[in-house]
Short mmCIF file of C-alpha atoms and ligand atoms in Angstrom, two decimals:
data_model
loop_
_atom_site.label_atom_id
_atom_site.label_comp_id
_atom_site.label_asym_id
_atom_site.label_seq_id
_atom_site.Cartn_x
_atom_site.Cartn_y
_atom_site.Cartn_z
CA MET A 6 121.17 28.82 -8.77
CA ALA A 7 123.63 25.85 -9.24
CA SER A 8 123.68 23.28 -6.60
CA PHE A 9 126.78 21.45 -5.37
CA ASN A 10 127.26 18.52 -3.26
CA LEU A 11 130.38 18.62 -1.06
CA LEU A 12 131.72 15.81 1.09
CA LEU A 13 133.42 17.20 4.23
CA LEU A 14 135.91 14.87 5.84
CA PRO A 15 137.38 16.85 8.83
CA GLY A 16 139.46 13.99 10.19
CA ASP A 17 141.64 14.28 13.31
CA GLY A 18 143.31 16.85 15.46
CA ILE A 19 142.89 20.38 14.17
CA GLY A 20 140.97 19.05 11.01
CA PRO A 21 137.50 19.54 12.53
CA GLU A 22 138.42 22.94 13.88
CA VAL A 23 139.55 24.34 10.53
CA MET A 24 136.71 22.55 8.63
CA ALA A 25 134.15 24.36 10.79
CA GLU A 26 135.43 27.69 9.37
CA VAL A 27 134.95 26.39 5.80
CA LYS A 28 131.28 25.73 6.53
CA LYS A 29 130.81 29.35 7.50
CA VAL A 30 132.47 30.52 4.22
CA ALA A 31 130.29 28.17 2.20
CA ASP A 32 127.14 29.44 4.12
CA ALA A 33 128.03 33.12 3.37
CA LEU A 34 128.51 32.33 -0.38
CA GLY A 35 125.15 30.33 -0.40
CA LYS A 36 123.34 33.21 1.34
CA ALA A 37 124.75 35.73 -1.23
CA GLY A 38 123.22 33.57 -4.00
CA LEU A 39 126.48 32.28 -5.44
CA GLY A 40 125.43 28.62 -5.20
CA THR A 41 123.66 26.06 -3.03
CA PHE A 42 126.25 24.09 -1.14
CA GLU A 43 124.82 20.85 0.17
CA THR A 44 127.33 19.42 2.60
CA GLU A 45 127.61 15.96 4.05
CA THR A 46 130.18 15.28 6.87
CA ASP A 47 131.75 11.89 7.50
CA LEU A 48 134.68 10.27 9.38
CA VAL A 49 138.15 9.67 8.17
CA GLY A 50 141.49 8.68 9.60
CA GLY A 51 141.78 7.89 13.30
CA ALA A 52 138.18 9.04 13.93
CA ALA A 53 136.97 6.45 11.33
CA TYR A 54 139.24 3.77 12.87
CA ASP A 55 137.72 4.38 16.30
CA ALA A 56 134.17 4.11 14.92
CA HIS A 57 134.60 1.36 12.22
CA GLY A 58 137.93 -0.21 12.63
CA LYS A 59 139.02 1.21 9.22
CA ALA A 60 140.64 4.51 8.24
CA VAL A 61 137.82 5.12 5.73
CA ALA A 62 134.56 3.16 5.50
CA ASP A 63 133.21 1.80 2.22
CA SER A 64 130.08 3.92 2.64
CA THR A 65 132.29 6.97 2.89
CA MET A 66 134.13 6.02 -0.32
CA GLN A 67 130.73 5.85 -2.05
CA LEU A 68 129.90 9.45 -0.96
CA ALA A 69 133.37 10.50 -2.07
CA LEU A 70 132.84 9.00 -5.53
CA SER A 71 129.57 10.79 -6.06
CA ALA A 72 130.46 14.19 -4.54
CA ASP A 73 131.21 17.30 -6.68
CA ALA A 74 134.32 17.77 -4.53
CA VAL A 75 135.77 16.21 -1.32
CA LEU A 76 137.16 18.58 1.31
CA PHE A 77 139.64 16.83 3.60
CA GLY A 78 140.99 18.21 6.86
CA ALA A 79 143.89 16.21 8.26
CA VAL A 80 144.48 12.76 9.77
CA GLY A 81 146.73 11.13 12.30
CA GLY A 82 147.99 11.58 15.78
CA PRO A 83 149.82 9.88 18.65
CA LYS A 84 146.54 8.12 19.71
CA TRP A 85 146.76 5.86 16.66
CA ALA A 86 150.56 5.24 16.70
CA LYS A 87 150.02 1.53 17.46
CA VAL A 88 147.09 0.59 15.15
CA PRO A 89 147.87 -2.06 12.51
CA TYR A 90 149.80 -0.55 9.55
CA GLU A 91 146.95 -1.15 6.98
CA HIS A 92 144.47 0.71 9.24
CA ARG A 93 146.78 3.67 10.16
CA PRO A 94 144.97 6.98 9.71
CA GLU A 95 146.96 7.96 6.59
CA ALA A 96 145.61 4.80 4.92
CA GLY A 97 142.24 6.63 4.63
CA LEU A 98 143.83 9.43 2.60
CA LEU A 99 145.84 7.03 0.42
CA ARG A 100 142.62 5.04 -0.38
CA LEU A 101 140.77 8.25 -1.28
CA ARG A 102 143.61 9.25 -3.62
CA LYS A 103 143.77 5.79 -5.18
CA ASP A 104 140.05 5.05 -5.60
CA LEU A 105 139.37 8.55 -6.99
CA ALA A 106 142.44 8.15 -9.26
CA LEU A 107 143.76 11.55 -8.30
CA PHE A 108 146.90 11.80 -10.50
CA ALA A 109 147.45 15.61 -10.37
CA ASN A 110 148.42 17.45 -7.31
CA LEU A 111 148.20 21.28 -7.44
CA ARG A 112 150.06 23.34 -4.89
CA PRO A 113 149.97 27.09 -5.31
CA ALA A 114 152.65 29.21 -3.61
CA VAL A 115 151.24 32.70 -3.19
CA CYS A 116 152.85 35.42 -1.06
CA TYR A 117 150.30 37.74 0.43
CA PRO A 118 151.91 41.26 0.58
CA ALA A 119 151.14 41.48 4.30
CA LEU A 120 153.19 38.39 5.05
CA ALA A 121 156.27 39.16 2.83
CA GLU A 122 158.23 39.87 5.95
CA ALA A 123 157.61 36.36 7.30
CA SER A 124 159.50 34.71 4.40
CA SER A 125 163.17 33.75 4.85
CA LEU A 126 163.78 35.48 1.52
CA LYS A 127 164.08 39.20 0.83
CA ARG A 128 160.83 41.07 0.39
CA GLU A 129 161.59 42.03 -3.28
CA VAL A 130 162.21 38.41 -4.11
CA ILE A 131 158.96 37.12 -2.72
CA GLU A 132 156.36 39.89 -2.63
CA GLY A 133 153.64 39.30 -5.11
CA LEU A 134 154.77 35.72 -5.78
CA ASP A 135 151.99 33.53 -7.41
CA ILE A 136 153.17 30.26 -8.80
CA MET A 137 151.63 26.78 -9.19
CA ILE A 138 153.39 23.50 -8.77
CA VAL A 139 151.71 20.60 -10.63
CA ARG A 140 152.99 17.25 -9.35
CA GLU A 141 152.25 13.90 -10.82
CA LEU A 142 150.88 11.94 -7.88
CA THR A 143 150.21 8.29 -8.82
CA GLY A 144 153.32 7.14 -10.85
CA GLY A 145 157.06 7.34 -10.71
CA VAL A 146 159.58 6.02 -8.25
CA TYR A 147 157.18 5.81 -5.31
CA PHE A 148 155.12 3.15 -7.05
CA GLY A 149 157.30 1.60 -9.73
CA GLU A 150 158.18 -2.12 -9.65
CA PRO A 151 160.44 -3.78 -8.72
CA LYS A 152 160.52 -2.10 -5.28
CA GLU A 153 162.34 -4.41 -2.90
CA VAL A 154 165.35 -5.11 -0.61
CA VAL A 155 167.11 -8.29 -1.56
CA THR A 156 169.96 -10.03 0.34
CA LEU A 157 172.93 -10.78 -1.89
CA GLU A 158 175.21 -13.84 -1.76
CA ASN A 159 177.88 -11.96 0.15
CA GLY A 160 175.32 -10.99 2.80
CA GLN A 161 175.06 -7.39 1.65
CA LYS A 162 171.64 -6.04 0.96
CA ARG A 163 170.46 -4.27 -2.24
CA ALA A 164 167.54 -1.92 -2.25
CA VAL A 165 165.72 -1.04 -5.44
CA ASP A 166 163.13 1.58 -6.32
CA THR A 167 162.08 2.00 -9.89
CA GLN A 168 161.36 5.20 -11.67
CA VAL A 169 158.82 4.52 -14.38
CA TYR A 170 156.56 6.67 -16.52
CA THR A 171 154.45 5.88 -19.60
CA THR A 172 153.55 8.25 -22.42
CA HIS A 173 149.99 8.42 -21.21
CA GLU A 174 150.89 9.38 -17.64
CA ILE A 175 153.10 12.19 -18.94
CA GLU A 176 150.58 13.41 -21.44
CA ARG A 177 147.76 13.70 -18.90
CA ILE A 178 149.76 15.63 -16.29
CA ALA A 179 151.19 17.92 -19.01
CA ARG A 180 147.65 18.82 -20.05
CA VAL A 181 146.73 19.70 -16.57
CA ALA A 182 149.67 22.05 -16.43
CA PHE A 183 149.05 23.62 -19.86
CA ASP A 184 145.33 24.08 -19.06
CA LEU A 185 146.19 25.92 -15.80
CA ALA A 186 148.73 28.14 -17.63
CA LYS A 187 146.04 29.07 -20.11
CA VAL A 188 143.95 30.77 -17.38
CA ARG A 189 147.09 32.14 -15.65
CA ARG A 190 150.10 33.83 -17.17
CA GLY A 191 150.61 31.44 -20.09
CA LYS A 192 153.85 29.83 -19.21
CA VAL A 193 154.79 26.20 -18.23
CA THR A 194 158.23 25.08 -16.95
CA SER A 195 158.73 21.36 -17.20
CA THR A 196 161.28 19.78 -14.90
CA GLU A 197 163.08 16.45 -15.02
CA LYS A 198 166.69 15.11 -15.26
CA HIS A 199 166.93 14.08 -18.90
CA ASN A 200 170.73 14.49 -18.62
CA VAL A 201 170.91 11.37 -16.31
CA MET A 202 167.50 9.63 -16.41
CA ARG A 203 165.79 7.76 -19.25
CA SER A 204 162.44 8.70 -17.81
CA GLY A 205 163.52 12.30 -17.88
CA VAL A 206 164.24 11.97 -21.74
CA LEU A 207 160.74 10.58 -22.34
CA TRP A 208 159.12 13.26 -20.03
CA LYS A 209 160.77 16.08 -21.97
CA GLU A 210 159.93 14.64 -25.35
CA VAL A 211 156.20 14.07 -24.42
CA VAL A 212 155.73 17.50 -22.75
CA THR A 213 157.35 19.16 -25.77
CA ARG A 214 155.00 17.40 -28.19
CA ILE A 215 151.88 18.06 -26.18
CA GLY A 216 152.86 21.72 -25.96
CA ALA A 217 153.52 22.08 -29.67
CA GLU A 218 150.47 20.10 -30.90
CA GLU A 219 147.84 21.22 -28.43
CA TYR A 220 148.99 24.45 -26.73
CA PRO A 221 151.00 26.39 -29.29
CA ASP A 222 150.14 29.70 -27.48
CA ILE A 223 151.62 28.63 -24.12
CA GLU A 224 155.29 29.34 -23.62
CA LEU A 225 157.18 26.16 -22.57
CA GLU A 226 160.61 25.94 -21.03
CA HIS A 227 162.58 23.07 -19.59
CA HIS A 228 164.63 23.20 -16.37
CA LEU A 229 166.57 20.40 -14.87
CA ALA A 230 164.90 19.62 -11.48
CA ASP A 231 167.99 20.51 -9.46
CA ALA A 232 168.37 23.77 -11.29
CA CYS A 233 164.70 24.48 -10.69
CA GLY A 234 165.29 24.06 -7.01
CA MET A 235 168.01 26.69 -7.09
CA GLN A 236 165.94 29.09 -9.11
CA LEU A 237 163.04 28.82 -6.78
CA VAL A 238 165.06 30.27 -3.91
CA ARG A 239 166.96 32.75 -6.21
CA TRP A 240 164.15 34.37 -8.25
CA PRO A 241 160.80 32.38 -7.96
CA LYS A 242 158.79 35.03 -9.78
CA GLN A 243 160.23 33.81 -13.06
CA TYR A 244 157.80 30.88 -12.87
CA ASP A 245 154.09 30.47 -13.54
CA VAL A 246 153.21 26.74 -13.68
CA ILE A 247 155.89 24.18 -12.90
CA VAL A 248 155.17 20.58 -13.84
CA CYS A 249 157.09 17.72 -12.35
CA ASP A 250 157.09 14.02 -11.62
CA ASN A 251 156.10 12.54 -8.28
CA LEU A 252 159.55 12.63 -6.63
CA PHE A 253 160.81 15.97 -7.85
CA GLY A 254 157.34 17.46 -7.34
CA ASP A 255 157.39 16.30 -3.67
CA MET A 256 160.48 18.24 -3.03
CA LEU A 257 159.94 21.28 -5.28
CA SER A 258 156.45 21.90 -3.94
CA ASP A 259 157.80 21.84 -0.31
CA VAL A 260 160.56 24.31 -1.27
CA ALA A 261 158.09 26.63 -3.09
CA ALA A 262 155.55 26.35 -0.21
CA MET A 263 158.00 27.40 2.44
CA LEU A 264 158.97 30.51 0.45
CA THR A 265 155.74 31.93 1.56
CA GLY A 266 155.61 31.26 5.32
CA SER A 267 153.70 28.94 7.58
CA LEU A 268 152.20 25.55 6.95
CA GLY A 269 148.88 26.99 8.16
CA MET A 270 148.66 28.99 4.94
CA LEU A 271 149.08 26.33 2.27
CA PRO A 272 146.11 24.85 0.34
CA SER A 273 146.23 21.99 -2.23
CA ALA A 274 144.10 20.25 -4.74
CA SER A 275 144.25 16.69 -6.15
CA LEU A 276 142.46 16.06 -9.44
CA GLY A 277 141.59 12.95 -11.42
CA ALA A 278 140.84 12.57 -15.15
CA PRO A 279 137.86 14.39 -16.66
CA ASP A 280 134.80 12.05 -16.89
CA ALA A 281 134.17 11.17 -20.58
CA ALA A 282 130.41 12.04 -20.40
CA THR A 283 130.31 15.09 -18.01
CA GLY A 284 133.82 16.45 -18.26
CA LYS A 285 133.87 16.74 -14.49
CA ARG A 286 136.99 15.54 -12.58
CA LYS A 287 137.04 13.67 -9.30
CA SER A 288 138.77 15.91 -6.79
CA LEU A 289 139.96 16.32 -3.20
CA TYR A 290 141.08 19.52 -1.55
CA GLU A 291 143.14 19.59 1.59
CA PRO A 292 145.52 21.81 3.45
CA VAL A 293 149.15 20.82 3.15
CA HIS A 294 149.45 20.68 6.97
CA GLY A 295 148.78 17.68 9.20
CA SER A 296 146.56 17.24 12.23
CA ALA A 297 148.93 19.35 14.49
CA PRO A 298 148.37 17.33 17.70
CA ASP A 299 150.46 19.87 19.55
CA ILE A 300 147.83 22.53 19.24
CA ALA A 301 144.69 20.33 18.62
CA GLY A 302 141.60 21.15 20.70
CA GLN A 303 142.94 24.59 21.76
CA GLY A 304 141.31 26.76 19.07
CA LEU A 305 144.78 27.98 17.87
CA ALA A 306 144.99 26.53 14.39
CA ASN A 307 145.17 28.76 11.40
CA PRO A 308 142.13 28.01 9.14
CA ILE A 309 143.45 29.82 6.07
CA ALA A 310 145.02 26.71 4.42
CA MET A 311 141.71 24.95 4.78
CA ILE A 312 139.60 27.92 3.63
CA GLY A 313 142.12 28.42 0.72
CA SER A 314 141.56 24.74 -0.25
CA PHE A 315 137.83 25.42 -0.32
CA GLY A 316 138.62 28.35 -2.57
CA MET A 317 140.50 25.95 -4.96
CA ALA A 318 137.42 23.69 -4.96
CA LEU A 319 135.27 26.65 -6.05
CA ARG A 320 137.68 27.40 -8.84
CA TYR A 321 138.69 23.96 -10.13
CA SER A 322 135.64 21.69 -9.43
CA LEU A 323 132.58 23.94 -9.17
CA GLY A 324 133.31 26.45 -11.90
CA LEU A 325 133.00 29.36 -9.53
CA GLY A 326 136.13 31.29 -10.23
CA GLU A 327 134.63 34.63 -9.23
CA ALA A 328 133.66 33.24 -5.84
CA ALA A 329 137.19 31.78 -5.45
CA ASP A 330 138.65 35.24 -6.22
CA LEU A 331 136.44 36.76 -3.57
CA VAL A 332 137.48 34.19 -0.97
CA ASP A 333 141.15 34.87 -1.78
CA ALA A 334 140.60 38.62 -1.58
CA ALA A 335 138.84 38.27 1.78
CA ILE A 336 141.86 36.38 3.09
CA ALA A 337 144.16 39.11 1.78
CA ASP A 338 141.94 41.84 3.37
CA VAL A 339 142.09 40.24 6.85
CA LEU A 340 145.88 39.73 6.60
CA ALA A 341 146.27 43.28 5.46
CA SER A 342 144.23 44.50 8.45
CA GLY A 343 146.90 42.97 10.60
CA LEU A 344 144.97 40.03 12.20
CA ARG A 345 147.23 37.03 12.69
CA THR A 346 146.92 33.58 14.23
CA ARG A 347 149.82 32.50 16.37
CA ASP A 348 151.74 30.61 13.55
CA ILE A 349 151.98 33.80 11.42
CA ALA A 350 152.28 36.43 14.15
CA ALA A 351 155.42 38.29 14.76
CA LYS A 352 157.18 37.28 18.06
CA GLY A 353 155.37 38.94 20.98
CA ALA A 354 152.47 40.22 18.83
CA ASN A 355 148.84 39.51 19.73
CA ALA A 356 147.29 36.53 17.98
CA VAL A 357 143.70 35.42 17.47
CA GLY A 358 142.25 31.90 17.45
CA THR A 359 140.77 29.74 14.66
CA VAL A 360 137.23 30.99 15.21
CA GLU A 361 138.16 34.69 15.23
CA MET A 362 140.21 34.28 12.04
CA GLY A 363 137.34 32.40 10.36
CA ASP A 364 134.85 35.08 11.42
CA ALA A 365 137.02 37.81 10.22
CA ILE A 366 137.42 36.17 6.76
CA VAL A 367 133.60 35.64 6.48
CA ALA A 368 133.02 39.34 7.51
CA ALA A 369 135.54 40.54 4.90
CA LEU A 370 133.92 38.25 2.37
CA ARG A 371 130.41 39.60 3.14
CA LYS A 372 131.75 43.16 2.44
CA ARG A 373 132.80 42.11 -1.05
CA LEU A 374 129.70 40.08 -1.88
P1 NAD B 6 151.72 19.02 11.14
O1 NAD B 6 151.51 19.70 9.83
O2 NAD B 6 150.48 18.46 11.72
O3 NAD B 6 152.38 20.11 12.17
C1 NAD B 6 153.61 20.59 12.04
C2 NAD B 6 153.72 21.89 12.84
O4 NAD B 6 152.99 22.98 12.20
C3 NAD B 6 153.15 21.79 14.25
O5 NAD B 6 153.94 22.54 15.13
C4 NAD B 6 151.82 22.38 14.13
O6 NAD B 6 151.28 22.94 15.31
C5 NAD B 6 151.98 23.37 13.04
N1 NAD B 6 150.80 23.63 12.25
C6 NAD B 6 150.30 22.70 11.31
N2 NAD B 6 149.13 23.24 10.81
C7 NAD B 6 148.90 24.41 11.40
C8 NAD B 6 147.83 25.32 11.34
N3 NAD B 6 146.76 25.15 10.47
N4 NAD B 6 147.90 26.35 12.18
C9 NAD B 6 148.88 26.59 13.02
N5 NAD B 6 149.92 25.72 13.10
C10 NAD B 6 149.92 24.59 12.30
O7 NAD B 6 152.79 17.89 10.89
P2 NAD B 6 153.35 16.78 12.02
O8 NAD B 6 153.45 17.39 13.36
O9 NAD B 6 154.62 16.27 11.37
O10 NAD B 6 152.30 15.60 12.00
C11 NAD B 6 151.24 15.53 12.93
C12 NAD B 6 150.28 14.40 12.49
O11 NAD B 6 149.69 14.77 11.35
C13 NAD B 6 151.02 13.07 12.32
O12 NAD B 6 150.17 12.02 12.68
C14 NAD B 6 151.18 13.10 10.79
O13 NAD B 6 151.23 11.72 10.32
C15 NAD B 6 149.91 13.72 10.30
N6 NAD B 6 149.98 14.30 8.98
C16 NAD B 6 148.78 14.27 8.20
C17 NAD B 6 148.74 14.83 7.00
C18 NAD B 6 147.47 14.82 6.23
O14 NAD B 6 146.47 14.46 6.85
N7 NAD B 6 147.45 15.05 5.03
C19 NAD B 6 149.83 15.59 6.48
C20 NAD B 6 150.95 15.67 7.29
C21 NAD B 6 151.07 15.07 8.56
#
């Protein structure tokens, strides 16, 4: 039986509460003989700052670099509002992303039939939605230089951010999108603003070339990023995989995510380049939500985003696609049975807590194993 080494970084607030439910799911899969999941747990964020004076210790980084996958809960909270900027809890996550060179962010937007009513869109528009947003995470306008505010001779200020992409950066994110489309419905939509941005012209050129040379069987279409935003709320089911730069991806992934309901439902993955020798990618899996200080410690958090993130780890880092399908199906079973945490319950309806939801998912999983 294959053995996997997972680093669990629960973090702050509701992070430890939702991570505890992932451990139960991993144990159930292990007991059913789907793999041996060796887990190591360490501190990150405010919890690490309290212990070591740093948002992530060097020893933790070593564990992250050698793990088959890192599972990350959430960091931050009012307790650390005044710590020095370089040690703020989020710095732990940023260092992990940087040192693991995680350049591709994957955010699925899936609408479980049982939750179609919770969307702000009509049921027929949203039911059965299953799309994937692939966002470039380490380049573009958030990192390009110059990035500055200068004072002009007339006393006015001038602020500059620089949108910059190289051929290599576009090629590698395009390949992630095409590879995903291969195992999904075979379609990539590339978004940029080539009508007004030079970087958009290069983006479109490079994605077109990679598609034609390396993925001739994948359908490729190009949408301007603003038009893509409109189409996402008009008829999102036209999409399969959407690939975008850092800035447009930031926005489009949030739009797509909210089509399907609560923050407590949204998983994500961040991937690095494949290792030349082993083909394995460095990877980090985390829910989209934060540490939710308003409900932390009360057992109210929805663990589905965290469990779904583990499902993505099974699929994209551990080569256990079938186990990932079972986890997704178990989540769907539980939702179909009517069980809800508070964030996804109808007004006035009964809601269960984190542990009950986790236990129900494990029970549904066991039935399918
Ligand atoms: P948040 O995602 O923590 O919470 C927003 C709202 O959604 C809250 O009302 C919260 O109760 C609810 N919510 C979030 N996750 C939920 C879940 N699993 N189940 C039920 N309800 C859930 O965002 P915020 O309030 O803006 O930020 C709180 C803290 O988290 C801040 O310190 C922020 O910096 C940090 N944060 C961290 C990350 C991360 O670790 N990746 C991401 C976003 C925010």
